PDB file of C-alpha atoms and ligand atoms in Angstrom:
ATOM      1  CA  MET A  12      77.181  55.771  77.051  1.00  0.00           C
ATOM      2  CA  SER A  13      77.200  58.063  74.016  1.00  0.00           C
ATOM      3  CA  ARG A  14      79.613  60.950  74.145  1.00  0.00           C
ATOM      4  CA  PRO A  15      78.807  64.543  73.192  1.00  0.00           C
ATOM      5  CA  ALA A  16      80.434  65.914  70.040  1.00  0.00           C
ATOM      6  CA  VAL A  17      83.933  67.284  70.480  1.00  0.00           C
ATOM      7  CA  ARG A  18      83.910  70.964  71.414  1.00  0.00           C
ATOM      8  CA  ILE A  19      86.545  73.512  70.392  1.00  0.00           C
ATOM      9  CA  ALA A  20      87.696  76.135  72.920  1.00  0.00           C
ATOM     10  CA  PRO A  21      89.952  78.904  71.554  1.00  0.00           C
ATOM     11  CA  SER A  22      92.406  80.222  74.169  1.00  0.00           C
ATOM     12  CA  ILE A  23      92.521  84.037  74.210  1.00  0.00           C
ATOM     13  CA  LEU A  24      96.143  83.844  75.383  1.00  0.00           C
ATOM     14  CA  SER A  25      97.134  83.932  71.708  1.00  0.00           C
ATOM     15  CA  CYS A  26      94.641  86.550  70.487  1.00  0.00           C
ATOM     16  CA  ASP A  27      95.256  90.244  69.802  1.00  0.00           C
ATOM     17  CA  LEU A  28      94.595  91.484  73.349  1.00  0.00           C
ATOM     18  CA  GLY A  29      94.214  95.064  72.160  1.00  0.00           C
ATOM     19  CA  ARG A  30      91.051  93.879  70.428  1.00  0.00           C
ATOM     20  CA  LEU A  31      89.956  91.315  73.019  1.00  0.00           C
ATOM     21  CA  ALA A  32      86.176  91.697  72.729  1.00  0.00           C
ATOM     22  CA  ALA A  33      86.332  91.730  68.914  1.00  0.00           C
ATOM     23  CA  GLU A  34      88.556  88.641  68.894  1.00  0.00           C
ATOM     24  CA  VAL A  35      86.114  86.780  71.160  1.00  0.00           C
ATOM     25  CA  ARG A  36      83.209  87.737  68.891  1.00  0.00           C
ATOM     26  CA  ALA A  37      85.221  86.681  65.842  1.00  0.00           C
ATOM     27  CA  VAL A  38      85.852  83.148  67.101  1.00  0.00           C
ATOM     28  CA  GLU A  39      82.239  82.862  68.240  1.00  0.00           C
ATOM     29  CA  GLU A  40      81.123  83.743  64.715  1.00  0.00           C
ATOM     30  CA  ALA A  41      83.707  81.315  63.338  1.00  0.00           C
ATOM     31  CA  GLY A  42      82.099  78.407  65.184  1.00  0.00           C
ATOM     32  CA  ALA A  43      83.889  78.160  68.550  1.00  0.00           C
ATOM     33  CA  ASP A  44      82.001  76.299  71.277  1.00  0.00           C
ATOM     34  CA  TRP A  45      83.652  77.751  74.390  1.00  0.00           C
ATOM     35  CA  ILE A  46      86.108  80.568  75.191  1.00  0.00           C
ATOM     36  CA  HIS A  47      89.147  79.465  77.236  1.00  0.00           C
ATOM     37  CA  VAL A  48      90.778  82.034  79.562  1.00  0.00           C
ATOM     38  CA  ASP A  49      94.268  81.305  80.946  1.00  0.00           C
ATOM     39  CA  VAL A  50      94.875  82.904  84.338  1.00  0.00           C
ATOM     40  CA  MET A  51      98.556  82.822  85.345  1.00  0.00           C
ATOM     41  CA  ASP A  52     100.075  84.246  88.532  1.00  0.00           C
ATOM     42  CA  GLY A  53     103.840  84.347  87.936  1.00  0.00           C
ATOM     43  CA  HIS A  54     104.285  81.881  90.843  1.00  0.00           C
ATOM     44  CA  PHE A  55     102.705  78.554  89.971  1.00  0.00           C
ATOM     45  CA  VAL A  56     103.704  79.210  86.364  1.00  0.00           C
ATOM     46  CA  PRO A  57     106.448  81.495  85.073  1.00  0.00           C
ATOM     47  CA  ASN A  58     104.095  83.917  83.329  1.00  0.00           C
ATOM     48  CA  LEU A  59     101.539  86.505  84.378  1.00  0.00           C
ATOM     49  CA  THR A  60      98.296  87.101  82.501  1.00  0.00           C
ATOM     50  CA  PHE A  61      94.717  87.942  83.403  1.00  0.00           C
ATOM     51  CA  GLY A  62      92.501  88.491  86.419  1.00  0.00           C
ATOM     52  CA  PRO A  63      88.733  88.556  87.000  1.00  0.00           C
ATOM     53  CA  SER A  64      88.269  91.844  85.131  1.00  0.00           C
ATOM     54  CA  VAL A  65      89.359  90.208  81.868  1.00  0.00           C
ATOM     55  CA  VAL A  66      86.925  87.351  82.504  1.00  0.00           C
ATOM     56  CA  GLU A  67      84.203  90.011  82.855  1.00  0.00           C
ATOM     57  CA  VAL A  68      85.143  91.512  79.484  1.00  0.00           C
ATOM     58  CA  VAL A  69      84.973  88.078  77.848  1.00  0.00           C
ATOM     59  CA  ARG A  70      81.668  87.312  79.590  1.00  0.00           C
ATOM     60  CA  ARG A  71      80.132  90.516  78.201  1.00  0.00           C
ATOM     61  CA  ALA A  72      81.481  89.879  74.682  1.00  0.00           C
ATOM     62  CA  THR A  73      79.912  86.453  74.081  1.00  0.00           C
ATOM     63  CA  ARG A  74      77.068  84.097  74.858  1.00  0.00           C
ATOM     64  CA  LEU A  75      79.408  81.085  74.767  1.00  0.00           C
ATOM     65  CA  PRO A  76      80.485  79.275  77.938  1.00  0.00           C
ATOM     66  CA  VAL A  77      83.590  80.867  79.501  1.00  0.00           C
ATOM     67  CA  ASP A  78      86.106  78.243  80.592  1.00  0.00           C
ATOM     68  CA  VAL A  79      88.544  79.696  83.143  1.00  0.00           C
ATOM     69  CA  HIS A  80      91.830  77.830  83.675  1.00  0.00           C
ATOM     70  CA  LEU A  81      93.468  78.968  86.920  1.00  0.00           C
ATOM     71  CA  MET A  82      97.225  78.431  86.893  1.00  0.00           C
ATOM     72  CA  ILE A  83      97.667  80.076  90.272  1.00  0.00           C
ATOM     73  CA  ASP A  84      98.841  79.095  93.737  1.00  0.00           C
ATOM     74  CA  ASP A  85      96.223  78.921  96.486  1.00  0.00           C
ATOM     75  CA  PRO A  86      93.237  79.196  94.110  1.00  0.00           C
ATOM     76  CA  ASP A  87      90.733  78.871  96.998  1.00  0.00           C
ATOM     77  CA  ARG A  88      91.443  82.514  97.793  1.00  0.00           C
ATOM     78  CA  SER A  89      90.126  83.752  94.460  1.00  0.00           C
ATOM     79  CA  VAL A  90      87.659  81.248  92.949  1.00  0.00           C
ATOM     80  CA  ALA A  91      84.722  83.354  94.187  1.00  0.00           C
ATOM     81  CA  ASP A  92      86.023  86.337  92.187  1.00  0.00           C
ATOM     82  CA  TYR A  93      86.069  84.285  88.974  1.00  0.00           C
ATOM     83  CA  VAL A  94      82.608  82.876  89.575  1.00  0.00           C
ATOM     84  CA  LYS A  95      81.346  86.429  90.163  1.00  0.00           C
ATOM     85  CA  ALA A  96      83.099  87.596  86.988  1.00  0.00           C
ATOM     86  CA  GLY A  97      80.942  85.159  85.010  1.00  0.00           C
ATOM     87  CA  ALA A  98      83.017  81.987  84.596  1.00  0.00           C
ATOM     88  CA  THR A  99      80.898  79.065  83.418  1.00  0.00           C
ATOM     89  CA  THR A 100      83.644  76.674  84.495  1.00  0.00           C
ATOM     90  CA  VAL A 101      86.423  77.295  87.005  1.00  0.00           C
ATOM     91  CA  GLY A 102      89.409  74.955  86.744  1.00  0.00           C
ATOM     92  CA  VAL A 103      92.013  74.525  89.464  1.00  0.00           C
ATOM     93  CA  HIS A 104      95.269  72.590  89.216  1.00  0.00           C
ATOM     94  CA  ALA A 105      95.452  69.497  91.422  1.00  0.00           C
ATOM     95  CA  GLU A 106      99.057  70.504  92.219  1.00  0.00           C
ATOM     96  CA  THR A 107      97.853  73.743  93.854  1.00  0.00           C
ATOM     97  CA  CYS A 108      95.105  72.315  96.108  1.00  0.00           C
ATOM     98  CA  ARG A 109      95.869  70.733  99.474  1.00  0.00           C
ATOM     99  CA  HIS A 110      92.223  69.750  99.821  1.00  0.00           C
ATOM    100  CA  LEU A 111      91.156  69.205  96.256  1.00  0.00           C
ATOM    101  CA  HIS A 112      87.772  67.695  97.119  1.00  0.00           C
ATOM    102  CA  ARG A 113      86.912  70.741  99.219  1.00  0.00           C
ATOM    103  CA  SER A 114      88.098  73.132  96.499  1.00  0.00           C
ATOM    104  CA  VAL A 115      85.913  71.631  93.761  1.00  0.00           C
ATOM    105  CA  ALA A 116      82.906  71.363  96.083  1.00  0.00           C
ATOM    106  CA  ARG A 117      83.244  75.066  96.826  1.00  0.00           C
ATOM    107  CA  ILE A 118      83.336  76.017  93.131  1.00  0.00           C
ATOM    108  CA  ARG A 119      80.076  74.146  92.610  1.00  0.00           C
ATOM    109  CA  GLU A 120      78.489  75.686  95.704  1.00  0.00           C
ATOM    110  CA  LEU A 121      79.372  79.114  94.340  1.00  0.00           C
ATOM    111  CA  GLY A 122      77.498  78.246  91.140  1.00  0.00           C
ATOM    112  CA  SER A 123      80.102  77.364  88.488  1.00  0.00           C
ATOM    113  CA  ARG A 124      81.104  74.069  86.936  1.00  0.00           C
ATOM    114  CA  ALA A 125      84.244  72.622  88.559  1.00  0.00           C
ATOM    115  CA  SER A 126      87.276  71.401  86.631  1.00  0.00           C
ATOM    116  CA  VAL A 127      90.560  69.851  87.772  1.00  0.00           C
ATOM    117  CA  ALA A 128      93.707  70.328  85.676  1.00  0.00           C
ATOM    118  CA  LEU A 129      96.731  68.027  85.733  1.00  0.00           C
ATOM    119  CA  ASN A 130     100.299  68.958  84.822  1.00  0.00           C
ATOM    120  CA  PRO A 131     102.128  66.569  82.486  1.00  0.00           C
ATOM    121  CA  ALA A 132     104.065  64.973  85.371  1.00  0.00           C
ATOM    122  CA  THR A 133     100.958  64.469  87.537  1.00  0.00           C
ATOM    123  CA  PRO A 134      99.480  60.948  87.380  1.00  0.00           C
ATOM    124  CA  PRO A 135      95.822  60.382  86.468  1.00  0.00           C
ATOM    125  CA  GLU A 136      95.258  58.982  89.969  1.00  0.00           C
ATOM    126  CA  ALA A 137      95.242  62.599  91.214  1.00  0.00           C
ATOM    127  CA  VAL A 138      91.617  62.804  89.993  1.00  0.00           C
ATOM    128  CA  GLU A 139      90.563  59.187  90.555  1.00  0.00           C
ATOM    129  CA  TYR A 140      88.762  59.892  93.811  1.00  0.00           C
ATOM    130  CA  VAL A 141      87.174  63.199  92.844  1.00  0.00           C
ATOM    131  CA  LEU A 142      85.812  62.188  89.426  1.00  0.00           C
ATOM    132  CA  GLU A 143      82.269  61.881  90.805  1.00  0.00           C
ATOM    133  CA  ASP A 144      82.546  65.406  92.195  1.00  0.00           C
ATOM    134  CA  VAL A 145      83.717  67.368  89.141  1.00  0.00           C
ATOM    135  CA  ASP A 146      82.257  68.490  85.822  1.00  0.00           C
ATOM    136  CA  GLN A 147      85.502  68.363  83.896  1.00  0.00           C
ATOM    137  CA  VAL A 148      89.104  67.142  83.911  1.00  0.00           C
ATOM    138  CA  LEU A 149      91.794  69.061  82.009  1.00  0.00           C
ATOM    139  CA  VAL A 150      94.844  67.090  80.918  1.00  0.00           C
ATOM    140  CA  MET A 151      97.717  69.462  80.113  1.00  0.00           C
ATOM    141  CA  THR A 152      99.567  68.331  77.020  1.00  0.00           C
ATOM    142  CA  VAL A 153     102.322  70.922  77.576  1.00  0.00           C
ATOM    143  CA  ASN A 154     103.812  72.345  80.760  1.00  0.00           C
ATOM    144  CA  PRO A 155     101.491  75.230  81.630  1.00  0.00           C
ATOM    145  CA  GLY A 156     102.673  78.812  81.254  1.00  0.00           C
ATOM    146  CA  PHE A 157     102.935  79.635  77.574  1.00  0.00           C
ATOM    147  CA  GLY A 158     101.197  79.212  74.259  1.00  0.00           C
ATOM    148  CA  GLY A 159     102.945  77.776  71.244  1.00  0.00           C
ATOM    149  CA  GLN A 160     104.745  74.861  72.928  1.00  0.00           C
ATOM    150  CA  ALA A 161     105.164  71.360  71.519  1.00  0.00           C
ATOM    151  CA  PHE A 162     102.579  68.668  72.351  1.00  0.00           C
ATOM    152  CA  ILE A 163     103.817  65.954  74.761  1.00  0.00           C
ATOM    153  CA  PRO A 164     102.734  62.570  73.289  1.00  0.00           C
ATOM    154  CA  GLY A 165     103.163  60.686  76.581  1.00  0.00           C
ATOM    155  CA  GLN A 166      99.979  62.386  77.830  1.00  0.00           C
ATOM    156  CA  LEU A 167      97.840  60.268  75.505  1.00  0.00           C
ATOM    157  CA  ARG A 168      97.997  57.336  77.923  1.00  0.00           C
ATOM    158  CA  LYS A 169      96.714  59.589  80.692  1.00  0.00           C
ATOM    159  CA  ILE A 170      93.804  60.750  78.519  1.00  0.00           C
ATOM    160  CA  GLU A 171      92.949  57.124  77.709  1.00  0.00           C
ATOM    161  CA  ARG A 172      93.049  56.129  81.360  1.00  0.00           C
ATOM    162  CA  ILE A 173      90.759  58.944  82.525  1.00  0.00           C
ATOM    163  CA  ARG A 174      88.392  58.327  79.580  1.00  0.00           C
ATOM    164  CA  ARG A 175      88.096  54.701  80.695  1.00  0.00           C
ATOM    165  CA  TRP A 176      87.181  55.714  84.260  1.00  0.00           C
ATOM    166  CA  ILE A 177      84.569  58.225  83.025  1.00  0.00           C
ATOM    167  CA  ASP A 178      82.961  55.651  80.727  1.00  0.00           C
ATOM    168  CA  GLU A 179      83.085  52.751  83.191  1.00  0.00           C
ATOM    169  CA  ARG A 180      81.412  54.841  85.868  1.00  0.00           C
ATOM    170  CA  GLU A 181      79.032  56.424  83.332  1.00  0.00           C
ATOM    171  CA  LEU A 182      79.871  59.938  84.469  1.00  0.00           C
ATOM    172  CA  ALA A 183      78.941  63.184  82.703  1.00  0.00           C
ATOM    173  CA  VAL A 184      82.477  64.570  83.003  1.00  0.00           C
ATOM    174  CA  ASP A 185      84.074  66.497  80.134  1.00  0.00           C
ATOM    175  CA  LEU A 186      87.648  65.513  79.290  1.00  0.00           C
ATOM    176  CA  GLU A 187      89.541  68.559  78.045  1.00  0.00           C
ATOM    177  CA  VAL A 188      93.065  68.806  76.632  1.00  0.00           C
ATOM    178  CA  ASP A 189      95.205  71.925  76.431  1.00  0.00           C
ATOM    179  CA  GLY A 190      98.588  72.611  74.854  1.00  0.00           C
ATOM    180  CA  GLY A 191      99.983  72.043  71.387  1.00  0.00           C
ATOM    181  CA  ILE A 192      96.594  71.107  69.923  1.00  0.00           C
ATOM    182  CA  ALA A 193      96.654  71.581  66.151  1.00  0.00           C
ATOM    183  CA  PRO A 194      95.889  69.565  63.030  1.00  0.00           C
ATOM    184  CA  GLY A 195      97.842  66.360  63.603  1.00  0.00           C
ATOM    185  CA  THR A 196      97.588  66.286  67.404  1.00  0.00           C
ATOM    186  CA  ALA A 197      93.815  66.943  67.480  1.00  0.00           C
ATOM    187  CA  LYS A 198      93.296  63.551  65.920  1.00  0.00           C
ATOM    188  CA  LEU A 199      95.482  61.848  68.533  1.00  0.00           C
ATOM    189  CA  VAL A 200      93.797  63.406  71.574  1.00  0.00           C
ATOM    190  CA  ALA A 201      90.278  62.850  70.231  1.00  0.00           C
ATOM    191  CA  GLY A 202      91.203  59.238  69.480  1.00  0.00           C
ATOM    192  CA  ALA A 203      92.413  58.852  73.073  1.00  0.00           C
ATOM    193  CA  GLY A 204      89.064  60.113  74.353  1.00  0.00           C
ATOM    194  CA  ALA A 205      89.283  63.890  74.770  1.00  0.00           C
ATOM    195  CA  ASP A 206      86.034  65.727  74.064  1.00  0.00           C
ATOM    196  CA  VAL A 207      87.028  69.375  74.574  1.00  0.00           C
ATOM    197  CA  LEU A 208      90.016  70.719  72.632  1.00  0.00           C
ATOM    198  CA  VAL A 209      91.672  73.982  73.723  1.00  0.00           C
ATOM    199  CA  ALA A 210      93.748  75.691  71.047  1.00  0.00           C
ATOM    200  CA  GLY A 211      95.522  79.041  71.088  1.00  0.00           C
ATOM    201  CA  THR A 212      98.144  79.311  68.362  1.00  0.00           C
ATOM    202  CA  ALA A 213      96.363  76.938  65.978  1.00  0.00           C
ATOM    203  CA  ILE A 214      93.326  79.246  65.912  1.00  0.00           C
ATOM    204  CA  PHE A 215      94.471  82.822  66.630  1.00  0.00           C
ATOM    205  CA  GLY A 216      97.668  82.316  64.663  1.00  0.00           C
ATOM    206  CA  ALA A 217      95.699  81.260  61.594  1.00  0.00           C
ATOM    207  CA  PRO A 218      94.536  83.719  58.918  1.00  0.00           C
ATOM    208  CA  ASP A 219      91.017  82.241  58.814  1.00  0.00           C
ATOM    209  CA  TYR A 220      89.492  81.374  62.201  1.00  0.00           C
ATOM    210  CA  ARG A 221      86.566  79.490  60.682  1.00  0.00           C
ATOM    211  CA  ALA A 222      88.881  77.262  58.652  1.00  0.00           C
ATOM    212  CA  ALA A 223      91.160  76.666  61.655  1.00  0.00           C
ATOM    213  CA  ILE A 224      88.286  75.672  63.953  1.00  0.00           C
ATOM    214  CA  GLY A 225      86.769  73.559  61.186  1.00  0.00           C
ATOM    215  CA  ALA A 226      90.042  71.712  60.634  1.00  0.00           C
ATOM    216  CA  LEU A 227      90.303  70.768  64.327  1.00  0.00           C
ATOM    217  CA  ARG A 228      86.668  69.698  64.444  1.00  0.00           C
ATOM    218  CA  ALA A 229      86.977  67.620  61.272  1.00  0.00           C
ATOM    219  CA  GLU A 230      90.000  65.744  62.620  1.00  0.00           C
ATOM    220  CA  ALA A 231      88.321  65.049  65.928  1.00  0.00           C
ATOM    221  CA  PHE A 232      85.135  63.940  64.167  1.00  0.00           C
ATOM    222  CA  SER A 233      86.992  61.584  61.835  1.00  0.00           C
ATOM    223  CA  THR A 234      88.422  59.799  64.880  1.00  0.00           C
ATOM    224  CA  THR A 235      85.380  59.703  67.148  1.00  0.00           C
ATOM    225  CA  SER A 236      83.036  58.615  64.354  1.00  0.00           C
ATOM    226  CA  GLY A 237      85.277  55.650  63.651  1.00  0.00           C
ATOM    227  CA  GLY A 238      86.337  57.066  60.275  1.00  0.00           C
TER     228      GLY A 238
HETATM  229  C1  DX5 B  21      99.157  76.994  78.425  1.00  0.00           C
HETATM  230  C2  DX5 B  21      97.706  77.371  78.376  1.00  0.00           C
HETATM  231  C3  DX5 B  21      97.058  77.071  77.087  1.00  0.00           C
HETATM  232  C4  DX5 B  21      97.630  77.793  75.900  1.00  0.00           C
HETATM  233  C5  DX5 B  21      97.629  76.821  74.762  1.00  0.00           C
HETATM  234  O1  DX5 B  21      99.619  77.108  79.732  1.00  0.00           O
HETATM  235  O2  DX5 B  21      96.984  76.696  79.393  1.00  0.00           O
HETATM  236  O3  DX5 B  21      95.638  77.262  77.149  1.00  0.00           O
HETATM  237  O4  DX5 B  21      96.918  78.943  75.517  1.00  0.00           O
HETATM  238  O5  DX5 B  21      98.284  77.399  73.693  1.00  0.00           O
HETATM  239  P1  DX5 B  21      98.657  76.549  72.383  1.00  0.00           P
HETATM  240  O6  DX5 B  21      97.360  76.072  71.815  1.00  0.00           O
HETATM  241  O7  DX5 B  21      99.321  77.566  71.546  1.00  0.00           O
HETATM  242  O8  DX5 B  21      99.560  75.435  72.824  1.00  0.00           O
HETATM  243 ZN1   ZN B  22      94.717  76.761  79.357  1.00  0.00          ZN
END
């Protein structure tokens, strides 16, 4: 089955938050495909960031899909708030859901795309039996909580494994990677089968957003086109 082109999703975690709407518009104009929003609760991860009101601001600032990554305990309690705030995709961590199948079914019932994220230490088998029931899998290539961390190469095998399942079963599931994605690692993850690349530092830390997004896209393209 032919795969869609690799999409680039800037993470607003690394943007100038004082100019959030302008930053979102700037990456949209620079060629971003999605906007990635990192929600952290200070419990599941040792950092505290945004809530639904920030998702609403992002939603109003752009026409691009808004990809919400919930790094929070007990996400079932708040997924409805993120759907209402305008999330195109709501992602929950497998480690935070006692009834993962029920959690993703509920996100879809509420009207958003459902994604499941896996920490680096979580095996790919955590999504094996829900793959038919999700729109996306997110393989974390750093431990969640902060931008600017180093890519963990051991995650490539996990990306390859999940890519194989998606292709064998001919599923329309996006395979997203998040953490330490930059020129150099973008090529590796795209080669392993990722088709959505989240990047914070590599885009918002760059002087020219268009060039930064273009560099990631070019690397991914060179791998997936067999070049
Ligand atoms: C980390 C977040 C990432 C983060 C990535 O917990 O989920 O989305 O923004 O930042 P970089 O691209 O700087 O590793
Ligand atoms: Zn993220």
